[in-house]
Amino acid sequence: MAPGRQNPSGTWTVGYPIHSERLNRVIRALVAVGAVTPAYLWIDNPPPTLPPDGRLSPADAMRAATAIVRGERFSDGTIAQAARDGLIDAVGTSLCAWYAAEQGHDGRT
């Protein structure tokens, strides 16, 4: 976490989370492939939770990706919590499996 601090002008910089480069790449990839979508009204709906089996449908994976990435703008730590809980891993696994199925292979190649 980057701490807040007072600048020489007297203004304050607000602290913010600093994520690893690996996690930042995952977040950028989710945005780049369209998994973070304005079509899901995340603020009006509860975010998908990780079921006991750890699997998300592709639709729930997109809902979760949107809620995680957009939610970080309003609540610092949303991304970090999703990473700790395994939700980001489940999002990636679901979307990769869906893509592999759409491409007609099992995803192992």
GROMACS .gro file of C-alpha atoms in nm:
model
  109
    1MET     CA    1   0.000   0.000   0.000
    2ALA     CA    2   0.136   0.337  -0.098
    3PRO     CA    3   0.086   0.561   0.204
    4GLY     CA    4  -0.091   0.892   0.186
    5ARG     CA    5   0.139   1.187   0.236
    6GLN     CA    6   0.138   1.561   0.253
    7ASN     CA    7   0.292   1.740  -0.042
    8PRO     CA    8   0.510   2.053  -0.005
    9SER     CA    9   0.212   2.261  -0.121
   10GLY     CA   10   0.013   2.136   0.179
   11THR     CA   11  -0.218   1.912  -0.023
   12TRP     CA   12  -0.251   1.544   0.059
   13THR     CA   13  -0.203   1.244  -0.165
   14VAL     CA   14  -0.440   0.962  -0.079
   15GLY     CA   15  -0.288   0.617  -0.021
   16TYR     CA   16  -0.365   0.343  -0.269
   17PRO     CA   17  -0.298  -0.029  -0.311
   18ILE     CA   18   0.006  -0.141  -0.506
   19HIS     CA   19  -0.041  -0.480  -0.671
   20SER     CA   20   0.225  -0.709  -0.809
   21GLU     CA   21   0.307  -0.680  -1.178
   22ARG     CA   22   0.165  -1.028  -1.226
   23LEU     CA   23  -0.171  -0.928  -1.078
   24ASN     CA   24  -0.168  -0.603  -1.277
   25ARG     CA   25  -0.118  -0.807  -1.597
   26VAL     CA   26  -0.418  -1.024  -1.511
   27ILE     CA   27  -0.636  -0.719  -1.453
   28ARG     CA   28  -0.519  -0.556  -1.778
   29ALA     CA   29  -0.588  -0.882  -1.966
   30LEU     CA   30  -0.941  -0.906  -1.827
   31VAL     CA   31  -1.009  -0.555  -1.952
   32ALA     CA   32  -0.839  -0.617  -2.288
   33VAL     CA   33  -1.042  -0.929  -2.371
   34GLY     CA   34  -1.371  -0.761  -2.281
   35ALA     CA   35  -1.438  -0.955  -1.962
   36VAL     CA   36  -1.493  -0.624  -1.781
   37THR     CA   37  -1.809  -0.501  -1.944
   38PRO     CA   38  -2.044  -0.206  -1.905
   39ALA     CA   39  -2.327  -0.446  -1.996
   40TYR     CA   40  -2.324  -0.583  -1.640
   41LEU     CA   41  -2.471  -0.337  -1.391
   42TRP     CA   42  -2.241  -0.452  -1.114
   43ILE     CA   43  -2.326  -0.173  -0.874
   44ASP     CA   44  -2.695  -0.277  -0.875
   45ASN     CA   45  -2.626  -0.647  -0.822
   46PRO     CA   46  -2.433  -0.846  -0.566
   47PRO     CA   47  -2.102  -0.972  -0.699
   48PRO     CA   48  -2.084  -1.341  -0.784
   49THR     CA   49  -1.931  -1.547  -0.507
   50LEU     CA   50  -1.701  -1.840  -0.550
   51PRO     CA   51  -1.904  -2.161  -0.516
   52PRO     CA   52  -1.767  -2.446  -0.303
   53ASP     CA   53  -1.639  -2.631  -0.612
   54GLY     CA   54  -1.443  -2.321  -0.719
   55ARG     CA   55  -1.599  -2.312  -1.066
   56LEU     CA   56  -1.771  -2.020  -1.232
   57SER     CA   57  -1.978  -2.021  -1.547
   58PRO     CA   58  -1.839  -1.791  -1.817
   59ALA     CA   59  -2.123  -1.546  -1.752
   60ASP     CA   60  -2.050  -1.540  -1.378
   61ALA     CA   61  -1.679  -1.505  -1.454
   62MET     CA   62  -1.751  -1.190  -1.656
   63ARG     CA   63  -1.980  -1.060  -1.383
   64ALA     CA   64  -1.711  -1.124  -1.124
   65ALA     CA   65  -1.437  -0.965  -1.340
   66THR     CA   66  -1.650  -0.655  -1.385
   67ALA     CA   67  -1.737  -0.630  -1.016
   68ILE     CA   68  -1.373  -0.679  -0.911
   69VAL     CA   69  -1.214  -0.432  -1.151
   70ARG     CA   70  -1.483  -0.165  -1.132
   71GLY     CA   71  -1.524  -0.217  -0.758
   72GLU     CA   72  -1.159  -0.129  -0.696
   73ARG     CA   73  -1.236   0.227  -0.806
   74PHE     CA   74  -1.476   0.265  -0.517
   75SER     CA   75  -1.324   0.039  -0.256
   76ASP     CA   76  -0.948  -0.006  -0.236
   77GLY     CA   77  -0.860  -0.367  -0.175
   78THR     CA   78  -1.132  -0.527  -0.389
   79ILE     CA   79  -0.875  -0.673  -0.629
   80ALA     CA   80  -0.647  -0.792  -0.349
   81GLN     CA   81  -0.938  -0.959  -0.168
   82ALA     CA   82  -1.049  -1.136  -0.487
   83ALA     CA   83  -0.693  -1.260  -0.537
   84ARG     CA   84  -0.673  -1.389  -0.178
   85ASP     CA   85  -1.013  -1.559  -0.204
   86GLY     CA   86  -0.926  -1.732  -0.532
   87LEU     CA   87  -1.199  -1.548  -0.722
   88ILE     CA   88  -0.959  -1.403  -0.980
   89ASP     CA   89  -0.811  -1.749  -1.039
   90ALA     CA   90  -1.160  -1.890  -1.091
   91VAL     CA   91  -1.242  -1.609  -1.336
   92GLY     CA   92  -0.931  -1.683  -1.540
   93THR     CA   93  -0.986  -2.059  -1.534
   94SER     CA   94  -1.346  -2.023  -1.646
   95LEU     CA   95  -1.273  -1.781  -1.928
   96CYS     CA   96  -0.976  -1.984  -2.055
   97ALA     CA   97  -1.186  -2.303  -2.055
   98TRP     CA   98  -1.468  -2.126  -2.237
   99TYR     CA   99  -1.228  -1.989  -2.498
  100ALA     CA  100  -1.068  -2.330  -2.549
  101ALA     CA  101  -1.409  -2.491  -2.597
  102GLU     CA  102  -1.508  -2.221  -2.845
  103GLN     CA  103  -1.187  -2.286  -3.039
  104GLY     CA  104  -1.259  -2.658  -3.050
  105HIS     CA  105  -0.976  -2.787  -2.833
  106ASP     CA  106  -0.938  -2.896  -2.475
  107GLY     CA  107  -0.711  -2.609  -2.369
  108ARG     CA  108  -0.408  -2.828  -2.294
  109THR     CA  109  -0.223  -2.723  -2.608
   0.00000   0.00000   0.00000
